[in-house]
Amino acid sequence: MTIIETPAGWPADEEEALAVQDALRARVVLDEPGPAPGTGLVTGVDVAYDDERDLVAAAAVVLDARTLDVVEEATAVGRVSFPYVPGLLAFRELPAVLAALDTLTAGPGLVVCDGYGLAHPRRFGLASHLGVLTGLPVVGVAKNPFTFTHEDPAPRRGSTAPLLAGAQEVGRALRTRDGVKPVFVSVGHRVTLDAACAHTLALTPRYRLPETTRLADALCRRALREATAGQGSAA
DNA sequence: GCGACAG
DNA sequence: ATCTTGTCGC
């Protein structure tokens, strides 16, 4: 496991963060199909917090996209560097995620993260931001709707309903299990929405959430526990 | 102005 | 995100 270093020039407040989103938004690539679902590597990333101790832990779990077997794992621990602000989640999560990704031996392949990409107030959510900073293909799979309205998808696995920003489809509510609440998929970088949904379905043979998300979630929580173990909160 | 609001 | 008991169902 590694220690997180906040990237140089990382925004210190909301105003700077908004300016960064404005500057980077144009670098998002939306016209590449991305890797074929079920092939190569897929990497899940997630972050857990201990606000009490001002600690954050990130995990990256690399899977064989065909078998969903774990190929490699990485974690990183450090200090929280930005508060949670809706629309600015990337500034809170990415330093930790980047640190974890940096320690991977193999290329991560396609990255799946919790949260949104294009389906964002300024069309530059966490998944897009991560894609632009790393150059990797990234998709966002969120557990809850953000600010976009949508119809309820049909009850069968695979059914979708568009997330609409006016007339633009910025993402999809995707049913990954029969009769279970959908997940919310959007494009991050270098992947199409169709492919992002196909990847999400390939990663959900059994549960509502992608295996990548489940494994990364479990791993970053464990990393946080281990970082906390034995450490009193003495000042 | 007020409420809603990924993790 | 995180705090938390029991409970319903396969």
PDB file of C-alpha atoms (C1' of nucleotides) in Angstrom:
ATOM      1  CA  MET A   1       0.000   0.000   0.000  1.00  0.00           C
ATOM      2  CA  THR A   2       1.219   3.522  -0.692  1.00  0.00           C
ATOM      3  CA  ILE A   3       0.813   6.962   0.821  1.00  0.00           C
ATOM      4  CA  ILE A   4      -1.277   9.453  -1.087  1.00  0.00           C
ATOM      5  CA  GLU A   5       0.360  12.586  -2.416  1.00  0.00           C
ATOM      6  CA  THR A   6      -1.995  15.318  -3.475  1.00  0.00           C
ATOM      7  CA  PRO A   7      -1.169  16.186  -7.102  1.00  0.00           C
ATOM      8  CA  ALA A   8       0.613  19.488  -7.627  1.00  0.00           C
ATOM      9  CA  GLY A   9      -1.766  22.342  -8.290  1.00  0.00           C
ATOM     10  CA  TRP A  10      -4.737  20.491  -6.859  1.00  0.00           C
ATOM     11  CA  PRO A  11      -7.568  22.985  -6.193  1.00  0.00           C
ATOM     12  CA  ALA A  12      -7.885  24.281  -2.648  1.00  0.00           C
ATOM     13  CA  ASP A  13     -11.422  25.580  -2.865  1.00  0.00           C
ATOM     14  CA  GLU A  14     -14.615  25.396  -4.875  1.00  0.00           C
ATOM     15  CA  GLU A  15     -13.813  28.317  -7.109  1.00  0.00           C
ATOM     16  CA  GLU A  16     -10.538  26.806  -8.240  1.00  0.00           C
ATOM     17  CA  ALA A  17     -12.188  23.420  -8.708  1.00  0.00           C
ATOM     18  CA  LEU A  18     -14.838  24.886 -10.998  1.00  0.00           C
ATOM     19  CA  ALA A  19     -12.106  26.530 -13.054  1.00  0.00           C
ATOM     20  CA  VAL A  20     -10.296  23.211 -13.404  1.00  0.00           C
ATOM     21  CA  GLN A  21     -13.465  21.515 -14.620  1.00  0.00           C
ATOM     22  CA  ASP A  22     -13.947  24.259 -17.158  1.00  0.00           C
ATOM     23  CA  ALA A  23     -10.393  23.895 -18.393  1.00  0.00           C
ATOM     24  CA  LEU A  24     -10.360  20.107 -18.663  1.00  0.00           C
ATOM     25  CA  ARG A  25     -13.847  19.499 -19.983  1.00  0.00           C
ATOM     26  CA  ALA A  26     -12.819  19.988 -23.605  1.00  0.00           C
ATOM     27  CA  ARG A  27     -10.322  17.134 -23.384  1.00  0.00           C
ATOM     28  CA  VAL A  28     -12.934  14.437 -22.891  1.00  0.00           C
ATOM     29  CA  VAL A  29     -13.021  11.976 -25.798  1.00  0.00           C
ATOM     30  CA  LEU A  30     -16.495  10.699 -26.624  1.00  0.00           C
ATOM     31  CA  ASP A  31     -16.061   9.234 -30.095  1.00  0.00           C
ATOM     32  CA  GLU A  32     -14.060   6.124 -29.299  1.00  0.00           C
ATOM     33  CA  PRO A  33     -15.942   2.840 -28.873  1.00  0.00           C
ATOM     34  CA  GLY A  34     -13.541   1.667 -26.185  1.00  0.00           C
ATOM     35  CA  PRO A  35     -12.428  -1.889 -25.436  1.00  0.00           C
ATOM     36  CA  ALA A  36     -14.765  -4.757 -26.311  1.00  0.00           C
ATOM     37  CA  PRO A  37     -16.814  -5.915 -23.313  1.00  0.00           C
ATOM     38  CA  GLY A  38     -15.644  -9.198 -21.851  1.00  0.00           C
ATOM     39  CA  THR A  39     -12.079  -8.853 -23.129  1.00  0.00           C
ATOM     40  CA  GLY A  40      -8.849  -7.606 -21.622  1.00  0.00           C
ATOM     41  CA  LEU A  41      -8.699  -6.088 -18.146  1.00  0.00           C
ATOM     42  CA  VAL A  42     -11.266  -4.136 -16.156  1.00  0.00           C
ATOM     43  CA  THR A  43     -10.311  -2.203 -13.047  1.00  0.00           C
ATOM     44  CA  GLY A  44     -12.632  -1.074 -10.289  1.00  0.00           C
ATOM     45  CA  VAL A  45     -11.698   1.897  -8.119  1.00  0.00           C
ATOM     46  CA  ASP A  46     -13.342   3.110  -4.922  1.00  0.00           C
ATOM     47  CA  VAL A  47     -12.630   5.234  -1.861  1.00  0.00           C
ATOM     48  CA  ALA A  48     -13.565   4.996   1.830  1.00  0.00           C
ATOM     49  CA  TYR A  49     -13.390   7.724   4.464  1.00  0.00           C
ATOM     50  CA  ASP A  50     -12.797   8.157   8.163  1.00  0.00           C
ATOM     51  CA  ASP A  51     -13.836  11.751   8.689  1.00  0.00           C
ATOM     52  CA  GLU A  52     -13.112  11.445  12.382  1.00  0.00           C
ATOM     53  CA  ARG A  53      -9.417  10.891  11.734  1.00  0.00           C
ATOM     54  CA  ASP A  54      -9.333  12.767   8.442  1.00  0.00           C
ATOM     55  CA  LEU A  55      -8.230   9.604   6.660  1.00  0.00           C
ATOM     56  CA  VAL A  56      -9.012   8.335   3.198  1.00  0.00           C
ATOM     57  CA  ALA A  57      -8.243   4.973   1.609  1.00  0.00           C
ATOM     58  CA  ALA A  58      -8.503   4.057  -2.060  1.00  0.00           C
ATOM     59  CA  ALA A  59      -8.441   0.710  -3.792  1.00  0.00           C
ATOM     60  CA  ALA A  60      -7.941  -0.438  -7.363  1.00  0.00           C
ATOM     61  CA  VAL A  61      -8.862  -4.023  -8.219  1.00  0.00           C
ATOM     62  CA  VAL A  62      -7.924  -5.383 -11.634  1.00  0.00           C
ATOM     63  CA  LEU A  63     -10.067  -8.171 -13.076  1.00  0.00           C
ATOM     64  CA  ASP A  64      -9.819 -10.377 -16.113  1.00  0.00           C
ATOM     65  CA  ALA A  65     -12.838  -9.053 -17.991  1.00  0.00           C
ATOM     66  CA  ARG A  66     -13.760 -12.491 -19.333  1.00  0.00           C
ATOM     67  CA  THR A  67     -13.573 -14.569 -16.152  1.00  0.00           C
ATOM     68  CA  LEU A  68     -13.916 -11.764 -13.582  1.00  0.00           C
ATOM     69  CA  ASP A  69     -10.980 -13.272 -11.719  1.00  0.00           C
ATOM     70  CA  VAL A  70      -8.858 -10.845  -9.712  1.00  0.00           C
ATOM     71  CA  VAL A  71      -5.533 -10.194 -11.401  1.00  0.00           C
ATOM     72  CA  GLU A  72      -4.056  -7.513  -9.152  1.00  0.00           C
ATOM     73  CA  GLU A  73      -4.934  -5.234  -6.241  1.00  0.00           C
ATOM     74  CA  ALA A  74      -3.560  -1.932  -4.999  1.00  0.00           C
ATOM     75  CA  THR A  75      -4.407   0.434  -2.148  1.00  0.00           C
ATOM     76  CA  ALA A  76      -3.355   3.878  -0.996  1.00  0.00           C
ATOM     77  CA  VAL A  77      -3.980   5.764   2.251  1.00  0.00           C
ATOM     78  CA  GLY A  78      -3.663   9.421   3.146  1.00  0.00           C
ATOM     79  CA  ARG A  79      -5.362  12.602   4.284  1.00  0.00           C
ATOM     80  CA  VAL A  80      -8.611  13.947   2.934  1.00  0.00           C
ATOM     81  CA  SER A  81      -7.825  16.839   0.613  1.00  0.00           C
ATOM     82  CA  PHE A  82     -11.221  18.254  -0.327  1.00  0.00           C
ATOM     83  CA  PRO A  83     -14.720  18.279   1.196  1.00  0.00           C
ATOM     84  CA  TYR A  84     -17.657  16.532  -0.387  1.00  0.00           C
ATOM     85  CA  VAL A  85     -19.459  19.005  -2.597  1.00  0.00           C
ATOM     86  CA  PRO A  86     -22.071  17.721  -5.052  1.00  0.00           C
ATOM     87  CA  GLY A  87     -20.631  18.301  -8.499  1.00  0.00           C
ATOM     88  CA  LEU A  88     -17.056  18.372  -7.198  1.00  0.00           C
ATOM     89  CA  LEU A  89     -16.679  14.790  -6.052  1.00  0.00           C
ATOM     90  CA  ALA A  90     -13.630  14.235  -8.222  1.00  0.00           C
ATOM     91  CA  PHE A  91     -11.554  16.658  -6.167  1.00  0.00           C
ATOM     92  CA  ARG A  92     -12.239  14.639  -3.053  1.00  0.00           C
ATOM     93  CA  GLU A  93     -11.712  11.180  -4.503  1.00  0.00           C
ATOM     94  CA  LEU A  94      -9.172  11.377  -7.285  1.00  0.00           C
ATOM     95  CA  PRO A  95      -5.906  11.982  -5.406  1.00  0.00           C
ATOM     96  CA  ALA A  96      -6.444   8.704  -3.594  1.00  0.00           C
ATOM     97  CA  VAL A  97      -7.593   6.866  -6.708  1.00  0.00           C
ATOM     98  CA  LEU A  98      -4.631   8.087  -8.752  1.00  0.00           C
ATOM     99  CA  ALA A  99      -2.210   6.982  -6.042  1.00  0.00           C
ATOM    100  CA  ALA A 100      -3.686   3.492  -6.029  1.00  0.00           C
ATOM    101  CA  LEU A 101      -3.694   3.235  -9.828  1.00  0.00           C
ATOM    102  CA  ASP A 102      -0.076   4.380  -9.946  1.00  0.00           C
ATOM    103  CA  THR A 103       1.122   1.345  -8.063  1.00  0.00           C
ATOM    104  CA  LEU A 104      -0.439  -1.197 -10.410  1.00  0.00           C
ATOM    105  CA  THR A 105       1.998  -3.375 -12.305  1.00  0.00           C
ATOM    106  CA  ALA A 106      -0.230  -4.007 -15.295  1.00  0.00           C
ATOM    107  CA  GLY A 107      -2.144  -1.428 -17.278  1.00  0.00           C
ATOM    108  CA  PRO A 108      -5.633  -1.110 -15.766  1.00  0.00           C
ATOM    109  CA  GLY A 109      -7.482  -1.529 -19.059  1.00  0.00           C
ATOM    110  CA  LEU A 110     -10.977  -0.106 -18.712  1.00  0.00           C
ATOM    111  CA  VAL A 111     -11.636   1.663 -15.416  1.00  0.00           C
ATOM    112  CA  VAL A 112     -15.028   1.540 -13.687  1.00  0.00           C
ATOM    113  CA  CYS A 113     -15.676   4.078 -10.973  1.00  0.00           C
ATOM    114  CA  ASP A 114     -18.494   4.955  -8.583  1.00  0.00           C
ATOM    115  CA  GLY A 115     -20.244   8.089  -9.702  1.00  0.00           C
ATOM    116  CA  TYR A 116     -20.866   9.904 -12.929  1.00  0.00           C
ATOM    117  CA  GLY A 117     -19.019  11.088 -15.986  1.00  0.00           C
ATOM    118  CA  LEU A 118     -20.982  12.986 -18.608  1.00  0.00           C
ATOM    119  CA  ALA A 119     -24.113  12.964 -16.481  1.00  0.00           C
ATOM    120  CA  HIS A 120     -22.898  15.893 -14.453  1.00  0.00           C
ATOM    121  CA  PRO A 121     -24.043  19.502 -14.084  1.00  0.00           C
ATOM    122  CA  ARG A 122     -21.051  20.669 -16.139  1.00  0.00           C
ATOM    123  CA  ARG A 123     -20.643  17.402 -18.085  1.00  0.00           C
ATOM    124  CA  PHE A 124     -17.432  16.596 -16.268  1.00  0.00           C
ATOM    125  CA  GLY A 125     -17.994  14.195 -13.410  1.00  0.00           C
ATOM    126  CA  LEU A 126     -15.557  11.932 -11.628  1.00  0.00           C
ATOM    127  CA  ALA A 127     -15.347   9.362 -14.431  1.00  0.00           C
ATOM    128  CA  SER A 128     -14.565  11.959 -17.086  1.00  0.00           C
ATOM    129  CA  HIS A 129     -12.039  13.687 -14.864  1.00  0.00           C
ATOM    130  CA  LEU A 130     -10.231  10.436 -14.141  1.00  0.00           C
ATOM    131  CA  GLY A 131     -10.181   9.626 -17.839  1.00  0.00           C
ATOM    132  CA  VAL A 132      -8.700  12.957 -18.836  1.00  0.00           C
ATOM    133  CA  LEU A 133      -6.009  12.804 -16.135  1.00  0.00           C
ATOM    134  CA  THR A 134      -4.945   9.248 -16.969  1.00  0.00           C
ATOM    135  CA  GLY A 135      -5.843   8.907 -20.640  1.00  0.00           C
ATOM    136  CA  LEU A 136      -7.579   5.639 -19.804  1.00  0.00           C
ATOM    137  CA  PRO A 137     -11.036   4.563 -20.952  1.00  0.00           C
ATOM    138  CA  VAL A 138     -13.356   5.139 -17.980  1.00  0.00           C
ATOM    139  CA  VAL A 139     -17.034   4.517 -17.291  1.00  0.00           C
ATOM    140  CA  GLY A 140     -19.080   5.755 -14.352  1.00  0.00           C
ATOM    141  CA  VAL A 141     -21.589   3.538 -12.588  1.00  0.00           C
ATOM    142  CA  ALA A 142     -23.509   5.320  -9.844  1.00  0.00           C
ATOM    143  CA  LYS A 143     -25.819   3.817  -7.255  1.00  0.00           C
ATOM    144  CA  ASN A 144     -28.097   6.831  -7.015  1.00  0.00           C
ATOM    145  CA  PRO A 145     -29.556   9.315  -9.452  1.00  0.00           C
ATOM    146  CA  PHE A 146     -27.883  12.706  -9.393  1.00  0.00           C
ATOM    147  CA  THR A 147     -29.675  15.674 -10.864  1.00  0.00           C
ATOM    148  CA  PHE A 148     -31.132  14.126 -13.985  1.00  0.00           C
ATOM    149  CA  THR A 149     -34.654  12.874 -14.408  1.00  0.00           C
ATOM    150  CA  HIS A 150     -35.476   9.504 -15.879  1.00  0.00           C
ATOM    151  CA  GLU A 151     -38.280   7.023 -16.310  1.00  0.00           C
ATOM    152  CA  ASP A 152     -38.197   3.715 -14.508  1.00  0.00           C
ATOM    153  CA  PRO A 153     -36.662   1.060 -16.807  1.00  0.00           C
ATOM    154  CA  ALA A 154     -38.695  -2.096 -17.543  1.00  0.00           C
ATOM    155  CA  PRO A 155     -38.301  -4.737 -14.813  1.00  0.00           C
ATOM    156  CA  ARG A 156     -36.010  -7.106 -16.715  1.00  0.00           C
ATOM    157  CA  ARG A 157     -32.224  -7.110 -16.513  1.00  0.00           C
ATOM    158  CA  GLY A 158     -30.823  -5.149 -19.444  1.00  0.00           C
ATOM    159  CA  SER A 159     -33.689  -2.672 -19.640  1.00  0.00           C
ATOM    160  CA  THR A 160     -32.703   0.983 -19.767  1.00  0.00           C
ATOM    161  CA  ALA A 161     -34.156   4.454 -19.538  1.00  0.00           C
ATOM    162  CA  PRO A 162     -32.292   7.554 -20.667  1.00  0.00           C
ATOM    163  CA  LEU A 163     -30.932  10.146 -18.258  1.00  0.00           C
ATOM    164  CA  LEU A 164     -31.880  13.328 -19.996  1.00  0.00           C
ATOM    165  CA  ALA A 165     -30.416  16.809 -19.865  1.00  0.00           C
ATOM    166  CA  GLY A 166     -32.962  18.504 -22.043  1.00  0.00           C
ATOM    167  CA  ALA A 167     -32.828  16.484 -25.246  1.00  0.00           C
ATOM    168  CA  GLN A 168     -29.332  15.101 -24.664  1.00  0.00           C
ATOM    169  CA  GLU A 169     -28.939  11.572 -23.324  1.00  0.00           C
ATOM    170  CA  VAL A 170     -26.134  12.005 -20.804  1.00  0.00           C
ATOM    171  CA  GLY A 171     -26.460   8.560 -19.254  1.00  0.00           C
ATOM    172  CA  ARG A 172     -28.785   5.634 -18.651  1.00  0.00           C
ATOM    173  CA  ALA A 173     -30.619   4.043 -15.799  1.00  0.00           C
ATOM    174  CA  LEU A 174     -29.713   0.384 -16.365  1.00  0.00           C
ATOM    175  CA  ARG A 175     -31.433  -2.570 -14.744  1.00  0.00           C
ATOM    176  CA  THR A 176     -28.697  -5.064 -13.914  1.00  0.00           C
ATOM    177  CA  ARG A 177     -30.951  -7.540 -12.075  1.00  0.00           C
ATOM    178  CA  ASP A 178     -34.599  -8.454 -12.653  1.00  0.00           C
ATOM    179  CA  GLY A 179     -36.883  -6.355 -10.512  1.00  0.00           C
ATOM    180  CA  VAL A 180     -34.041  -4.626  -8.675  1.00  0.00           C
ATOM    181  CA  LYS A 181     -33.361  -0.884  -8.533  1.00  0.00           C
ATOM    182  CA  PRO A 182     -31.275   0.154 -11.557  1.00  0.00           C
ATOM    183  CA  VAL A 183     -27.751   1.561 -11.567  1.00  0.00           C
ATOM    184  CA  PHE A 184     -26.900   4.804 -13.356  1.00  0.00           C
ATOM    185  CA  VAL A 185     -24.361   4.523 -16.130  1.00  0.00           C
ATOM    186  CA  SER A 186     -22.594   7.324 -17.905  1.00  0.00           C
ATOM    187  CA  VAL A 187     -19.592   7.739 -20.144  1.00  0.00           C
ATOM    188  CA  GLY A 188     -16.371   8.949 -18.629  1.00  0.00           C
ATOM    189  CA  HIS A 189     -13.750   9.012 -21.368  1.00  0.00           C
ATOM    190  CA  ARG A 190     -12.960   7.067 -24.556  1.00  0.00           C
ATOM    191  CA  VAL A 191     -16.011   4.793 -24.321  1.00  0.00           C
ATOM    192  CA  THR A 192     -19.483   5.020 -25.850  1.00  0.00           C
ATOM    193  CA  LEU A 193     -22.628   4.836 -23.754  1.00  0.00           C
ATOM    194  CA  ASP A 194     -23.696   1.608 -25.444  1.00  0.00           C
ATOM    195  CA  ALA A 195     -20.342   0.043 -24.609  1.00  0.00           C
ATOM    196  CA  ALA A 196     -20.472   1.388 -21.060  1.00  0.00           C
ATOM    197  CA  CYS A 197     -23.829  -0.327 -20.544  1.00  0.00           C
ATOM    198  CA  ALA A 198     -22.565  -3.547 -22.125  1.00  0.00           C
ATOM    199  CA  HIS A 199     -19.563  -3.547 -19.802  1.00  0.00           C
ATOM    200  CA  THR A 200     -21.797  -2.942 -16.828  1.00  0.00           C
ATOM    201  CA  LEU A 201     -23.974  -5.907 -17.752  1.00  0.00           C
ATOM    202  CA  ALA A 202     -20.908  -8.096 -18.260  1.00  0.00           C
ATOM    203  CA  LEU A 203     -19.793  -7.137 -14.746  1.00  0.00           C
ATOM    204  CA  THR A 204     -23.107  -7.941 -13.072  1.00  0.00           C
ATOM    205  CA  PRO A 205     -23.687 -11.692 -13.488  1.00  0.00           C
ATOM    206  CA  ARG A 206     -24.981 -11.983  -9.946  1.00  0.00           C
ATOM    207  CA  TYR A 207     -25.432  -8.710  -8.116  1.00  0.00           C
ATOM    208  CA  ARG A 208     -26.867  -5.285  -8.788  1.00  0.00           C
ATOM    209  CA  LEU A 209     -23.461  -3.592  -8.626  1.00  0.00           C
ATOM    210  CA  PRO A 210     -20.514  -4.421 -10.894  1.00  0.00           C
ATOM    211  CA  GLU A 211     -17.991  -6.891  -9.482  1.00  0.00           C
ATOM    212  CA  THR A 212     -15.368  -4.204  -9.922  1.00  0.00           C
ATOM    213  CA  THR A 213     -17.280  -1.874  -7.620  1.00  0.00           C
ATOM    214  CA  ARG A 214     -17.998  -4.552  -5.035  1.00  0.00           C
ATOM    215  CA  LEU A 215     -14.406  -5.707  -4.848  1.00  0.00           C
ATOM    216  CA  ALA A 216     -12.917  -2.223  -4.796  1.00  0.00           C
ATOM    217  CA  ASP A 217     -15.385  -1.192  -2.097  1.00  0.00           C
ATOM    218  CA  ALA A 218     -14.479  -4.142   0.096  1.00  0.00           C
ATOM    219  CA  LEU A 219     -10.759  -3.558  -0.423  1.00  0.00           C
ATOM    220  CA  CYS A 220     -10.681   0.156   0.348  1.00  0.00           C
ATOM    221  CA  ARG A 221     -12.712  -0.418   3.513  1.00  0.00           C
ATOM    222  CA  ARG A 222     -10.269  -3.068   4.603  1.00  0.00           C
ATOM    223  CA  ALA A 223      -7.334  -0.763   3.848  1.00  0.00           C
ATOM    224  CA  LEU A 224      -8.957   1.952   5.955  1.00  0.00           C
ATOM    225  CA  ARG A 225      -9.506  -0.447   8.864  1.00  0.00           C
ATOM    226  CA  GLU A 226      -5.923  -1.608   8.718  1.00  0.00           C
ATOM    227  CA  ALA A 227      -4.625   1.949   8.568  1.00  0.00           C
ATOM    228  CA  THR A 228      -6.725   2.728  11.612  1.00  0.00           C
ATOM    229  CA  ALA A 229      -5.943  -0.405  13.617  1.00  0.00           C
ATOM    230  CA  GLY A 230      -3.876   0.295  16.701  1.00  0.00           C
ATOM    231  CA  GLN A 231      -3.781   4.038  16.022  1.00  0.00           C
ATOM    232  CA  GLY A 232      -5.418   5.922  18.874  1.00  0.00           C
ATOM    233  CA  SER A 233      -6.992   9.243  17.993  1.00  0.00           C
ATOM    234  CA  ALA A 234      -4.691  10.922  20.515  1.00  0.00           C
ATOM    235  CA  ALA A 235      -3.621  14.392  19.441  1.00  0.00           C
TER     236      ALA A 235
ATOM    237  C1'  DG B   1     -34.978  32.491  -1.888  1.00  0.00           C
ATOM    238  C1'  DC B   2     -35.627  27.211  -1.121  1.00  0.00           C
ATOM    239  C1'  DG B   3     -34.754  22.470  -1.797  1.00  0.00           C
ATOM    240  C1'  DA B   4     -32.045  18.719  -4.091  1.00  0.00           C
ATOM    241  C1'  DC B   5     -27.740  16.902  -4.566  1.00  0.00           C
ATOM    242  C1'  DA B   6     -22.673  11.118  -7.290  1.00  0.00           C
ATOM    243  C1'  DG B   7     -19.525   9.649  -2.758  1.00  0.00           C
TER     244       DG B   7
ATOM    245  C1'  DA C   1     -19.550   8.264   2.388  1.00  0.00           C
ATOM    246  C1'  DT C   2     -20.931   6.692   7.370  1.00  0.00           C
ATOM    247  C1'  DC C   3     -23.779   5.581  11.609  1.00  0.00           C
ATOM    248  C1'  DT C   4     -26.702   0.931  12.816  1.00  0.00           C
ATOM    249  C1'  DT C   5     -30.972  -4.002  14.561  1.00  0.00           C
ATOM    250  C1'  DG C   6     -33.707  -6.609  13.012  1.00  0.00           C
ATOM    251  C1'  DT C   7     -35.873  -8.811   9.333  1.00  0.00           C
ATOM    252  C1'  DC C   8     -37.502 -10.989   5.067  1.00  0.00           C
ATOM    253  C1'  DG C   9     -36.136 -14.302   1.544  1.00  0.00           C
ATOM    254  C1'  DC C  10     -33.478 -17.666  -1.239  1.00  0.00           C
TER     255       DC C  10
END
